[in-house]
Amino acid sequence: MSYIPIAVYLLCTLAALCLVIVGRVRPDVVAPLGRVLDRVLRDRAARVMLIVFWWWLGWHFLAGVTLDTPE
Amino acid sequence: MVAVVVLTAAVVLALAPRYSTLMGVGLVAVGLVALPFAWTGPDPEPAGSRGREPATRRAVFAWAATLVVACLCELAAFVYGRIVPERSADFPSISMAVDPFLHQPWPRAVFIVGWLALGLLLVRPSAHRSAAAAGRGQAVDDLHPSGRAGDR
């Protein structure tokens, strides 16, 4: 069963890559990521939330022992 | 200047062992540098700007849909792990799926570079405003070489 969620994560990663590429090749169809961030980050609450979440991702994966799996 | 700070952070974090004190201190330092950018952001969107264009709306929707799907899968993994904890590996979260790779130095270094690049993307708009206010528009191009600085 574990292949289902991993396939979903990989598909999401692939979709994100496609959005980045299409945004660069056809910005008239799908805006580039930079323009999306310009729009989203105009709101201070969204900015604070996204930057704190981004920082937490780094902490979660690199510094905080949040999983019980053995090293 | 920005490149030097980011490169230094990347080298320190890549060399620090996972879960070590040095890693924790390095991450806290990066957070302390990034947080002020969250508070000082760009000006309100002017009327008729490109943020209202159909292409931008489509992109926002597509990005949001992608992230929501990933979050729902993560949520399902969390709920499954709570209901059947002894079989949580059958439905791994992103953390569980990525964890074995992050114990190895090179994949961890790649993750750190990607994480720092994402952080740069997030602080870039406010850096743009600061640079413009100081009359140093060139600094923006240093932050974002694709030339989006003159996009607005």
CSV table of N, CA, C and O in Angstrom, one decimal, chain A residues 13-63:
chain,number,residue,atom,x,y,z
A,13,THR,N,5.1,16.5,-6.9
A,13,THR,CA,6.4,17.1,-7.2
A,13,THR,C,6.5,17.3,-8.7
A,13,THR,O,7.0,18.4,-9.1
A,14,LEU,N,6.1,16.3,-9.5
A,14,LEU,CA,6.1,16.5,-10.9
A,14,LEU,C,5.2,17.6,-11.4
A,14,LEU,O,5.6,18.4,-12.3
A,15,ALA,N,4.0,17.7,-10.8
A,15,ALA,CA,3.1,18.8,-11.1
A,15,ALA,C,3.8,20.2,-10.8
A,15,ALA,O,3.7,21.1,-11.6
A,16,ALA,N,4.5,20.3,-9.7
A,16,ALA,CA,5.1,21.5,-9.4
A,16,ALA,C,6.2,21.9,-10.4
A,16,ALA,O,6.3,23.0,-10.8
A,17,LEU,N,7.0,20.8,-10.8
A,17,LEU,CA,8.0,21.1,-11.8
A,17,LEU,C,7.4,21.5,-13.1
A,17,LEU,O,7.9,22.5,-13.8
A,18,CYS,N,6.3,20.9,-13.5
A,18,CYS,CA,5.6,21.3,-14.7
A,18,CYS,C,5.1,22.7,-14.7
A,18,CYS,O,5.2,23.5,-15.6
A,19,LEU,N,4.6,23.1,-13.5
A,19,LEU,CA,4.1,24.5,-13.3
A,19,LEU,C,5.3,25.5,-13.5
A,19,LEU,O,5.1,26.6,-14.0
A,20,VAL,N,6.4,25.1,-12.9
A,20,VAL,CA,7.6,26.0,-13.0
A,20,VAL,C,8.0,26.2,-14.5
A,20,VAL,O,8.2,27.3,-15.0
A,21,ILE,N,8.1,25.0,-15.2
A,21,ILE,CA,8.5,25.0,-16.6
A,21,ILE,C,7.5,25.8,-17.5
A,21,ILE,O,7.9,26.6,-18.3
A,22,VAL,N,6.2,25.4,-17.3
A,22,VAL,CA,5.2,26.1,-18.2
A,22,VAL,C,5.2,27.6,-17.9
A,22,VAL,O,5.0,28.4,-18.8
A,23,GLY,N,5.4,27.9,-16.6
A,23,GLY,CA,5.4,29.3,-16.2
A,23,GLY,C,6.5,30.1,-16.9
A,23,GLY,O,6.4,31.3,-17.2
A,24,ARG,N,7.6,29.4,-17.2
A,24,ARG,CA,8.7,30.1,-17.9
A,24,ARG,C,8.5,30.1,-19.4
A,24,ARG,O,8.8,31.1,-20.0
A,25,VAL,N,8.0,29.0,-19.9
A,25,VAL,CA,7.9,28.9,-21.4
A,25,VAL,C,6.6,29.6,-21.9
A,25,VAL,O,6.7,30.3,-22.9
A,26,ARG,N,5.5,29.5,-21.2
A,26,ARG,CA,4.3,30.2,-21.6
A,26,ARG,C,3.7,31.0,-20.5
A,26,ARG,O,2.7,30.7,-19.9
A,27,PRO,N,4.3,32.1,-20.2
A,27,PRO,CA,3.8,33.0,-19.0
A,27,PRO,C,2.5,33.6,-19.3
A,27,PRO,O,1.8,34.0,-18.4
A,28,ASP,N,2.0,33.6,-20.6
A,28,ASP,CA,0.7,34.1,-20.9
A,28,ASP,C,-0.4,33.1,-20.5
A,28,ASP,O,-1.6,33.4,-20.4
A,29,VAL,N,0.0,31.8,-20.4
A,29,VAL,CA,-1.0,30.7,-20.0
A,29,VAL,C,-1.0,30.5,-18.5
A,29,VAL,O,-2.1,30.6,-17.9
A,30,VAL,N,0.2,30.3,-18.0
A,30,VAL,CA,0.3,30.1,-16.5
A,30,VAL,C,1.4,31.0,-16.1
A,30,VAL,O,2.5,31.0,-16.6
A,31,ALA,N,1.1,31.9,-15.1
A,31,ALA,CA,2.1,32.9,-14.7
A,31,ALA,C,3.3,32.2,-14.0
A,31,ALA,O,3.1,31.1,-13.4
A,32,PRO,N,4.5,32.8,-14.1
A,32,PRO,CA,5.6,32.2,-13.5
A,32,PRO,C,5.5,32.2,-11.9
A,32,PRO,O,4.7,33.0,-11.4
A,33,LEU,N,6.2,31.3,-11.3
A,33,LEU,CA,6.1,31.2,-9.8
A,33,LEU,C,6.4,32.5,-9.1
A,33,LEU,O,5.8,32.9,-8.1
A,34,GLY,N,7.3,33.3,-9.7
A,34,GLY,CA,7.7,34.6,-9.0
A,34,GLY,C,6.5,35.5,-9.0
A,34,GLY,O,6.3,36.2,-8.0
A,35,ARG,N,5.7,35.5,-10.0
A,35,ARG,CA,4.5,36.4,-10.1
A,35,ARG,C,3.4,35.9,-9.1
A,35,ARG,O,2.7,36.7,-8.4
A,36,VAL,N,3.3,34.6,-9.0
A,36,VAL,CA,2.4,34.0,-8.0
A,36,VAL,C,2.8,34.4,-6.6
A,36,VAL,O,1.9,34.8,-5.8
A,37,LEU,N,4.1,34.3,-6.3
A,37,LEU,CA,4.6,34.7,-5.0
A,37,LEU,C,4.4,36.2,-4.7
A,37,LEU,O,4.0,36.6,-3.6
A,38,ASP,N,4.6,37.0,-5.8
A,38,ASP,CA,4.3,38.4,-5.6
A,38,ASP,C,2.9,38.7,-5.1
A,38,ASP,O,2.7,39.5,-4.3
A,39,ARG,N,2.0,37.9,-5.7
A,39,ARG,CA,0.6,38.2,-5.3
A,39,ARG,C,0.3,37.6,-3.9
A,39,ARG,O,-0.3,38.3,-3.1
A,40,VAL,N,0.8,36.4,-3.7
A,40,VAL,CA,0.5,35.8,-2.4
A,40,VAL,C,1.1,36.5,-1.2
A,40,VAL,O,0.5,36.8,-0.2
A,41,LEU,N,2.4,37.0,-1.5
A,41,LEU,CA,3.2,37.6,-0.4
A,41,LEU,C,2.9,39.0,-0.1
A,41,LEU,O,3.5,39.7,0.7
A,42,ARG,N,1.9,39.6,-0.8
A,42,ARG,CA,1.5,41.0,-0.5
A,42,ARG,C,0.8,41.1,0.8
A,42,ARG,O,0.8,42.2,1.4
A,43,ASP,N,0.2,40.0,1.3
A,43,ASP,CA,-0.4,40.0,2.6
A,43,ASP,C,0.6,39.7,3.7
A,43,ASP,O,1.2,38.6,3.6
A,44,ARG,N,0.7,40.5,4.7
A,44,ARG,CA,1.7,40.3,5.7
A,44,ARG,C,1.4,39.0,6.5
A,44,ARG,O,2.4,38.2,6.8
A,45,ALA,N,0.2,38.7,6.7
A,45,ALA,CA,-0.1,37.4,7.5
A,45,ALA,C,0.3,36.2,6.7
A,45,ALA,O,0.9,35.3,7.2
A,46,ALA,N,0.1,36.3,5.3
A,46,ALA,CA,0.5,35.1,4.5
A,46,ALA,C,2.1,35.1,4.5
A,46,ALA,O,2.6,34.0,4.5
A,47,ARG,N,2.7,36.2,4.4
A,47,ARG,CA,4.2,36.2,4.4
A,47,ARG,C,4.7,35.6,5.7
A,47,ARG,O,5.6,34.8,5.6
A,48,VAL,N,4.2,36.1,6.8
A,48,VAL,CA,4.7,35.5,8.1
A,48,VAL,C,4.5,34.0,8.2
A,48,VAL,O,5.4,33.2,8.5
A,49,MET,N,3.3,33.6,7.8
A,49,MET,CA,2.9,32.2,7.8
A,49,MET,C,3.8,31.3,6.9
A,49,MET,O,4.4,30.3,7.4
A,50,LEU,N,4.0,31.8,5.7
A,50,LEU,CA,4.8,31.0,4.8
A,50,LEU,C,6.3,31.0,5.2
A,50,LEU,O,6.9,29.9,5.1
A,51,ILE,N,6.8,32.1,5.7
A,51,ILE,CA,8.2,32.1,6.1
A,51,ILE,C,8.4,31.2,7.3
A,51,ILE,O,9.4,30.5,7.4
A,52,VAL,N,7.5,31.3,8.3
A,52,VAL,CA,7.6,30.5,9.5
A,52,VAL,C,7.5,29.0,9.1
A,52,VAL,O,8.2,28.1,9.6
A,53,PHE,N,6.5,28.7,8.2
A,53,PHE,CA,6.4,27.3,7.7
A,53,PHE,C,7.6,26.8,7.0
A,53,PHE,O,8.1,25.7,7.3
A,54,TRP,N,8.2,27.7,6.2
A,54,TRP,CA,9.4,27.3,5.5
A,54,TRP,C,10.5,27.0,6.5
A,54,TRP,O,11.3,26.0,6.4
A,55,TRP,N,10.7,27.9,7.5
A,55,TRP,CA,11.7,27.6,8.5
A,55,TRP,C,11.4,26.4,9.3
A,55,TRP,O,12.4,25.6,9.5
A,56,TRP,N,10.2,26.1,9.6
A,56,TRP,CA,9.9,24.9,10.3
A,56,TRP,C,10.2,23.7,9.5
A,56,TRP,O,10.6,22.7,10.1
A,57,LEU,N,10.0,23.7,8.2
A,57,LEU,CA,10.4,22.6,7.4
A,57,LEU,C,11.9,22.2,7.6
A,57,LEU,O,12.2,21.0,7.7
A,58,GLY,N,12.7,23.2,7.5
A,58,GLY,CA,14.1,23.0,7.8
A,58,GLY,C,14.4,22.4,9.1
A,58,GLY,O,15.1,21.4,9.3
A,59,TRP,N,13.8,23.0,10.1
A,59,TRP,CA,13.9,22.5,11.5
A,59,TRP,C,13.5,21.0,11.6
A,59,TRP,O,14.1,20.2,12.2
A,60,HIS,N,12.3,20.8,11.0
A,60,HIS,CA,11.7,19.4,11.1
A,60,HIS,C,12.5,18.4,10.5
A,60,HIS,O,12.7,17.3,11.1
A,61,PHE,N,13.1,18.7,9.3
A,61,PHE,CA,13.8,17.6,8.6
A,61,PHE,C,15.3,17.6,9.1
A,61,PHE,O,15.9,16.5,8.9
A,62,LEU,N,15.9,18.6,9.6
A,62,LEU,CA,17.3,18.7,9.9
A,62,LEU,C,17.7,18.7,11.3
A,62,LEU,O,18.7,18.2,11.7
A,63,ALA,N,16.9,19.3,12.2
A,63,ALA,CA,17.3,19.5,13.6
A,63,ALA,C,16.4,18.8,14.6
A,63,ALA,O,16.9,18.4,15.6
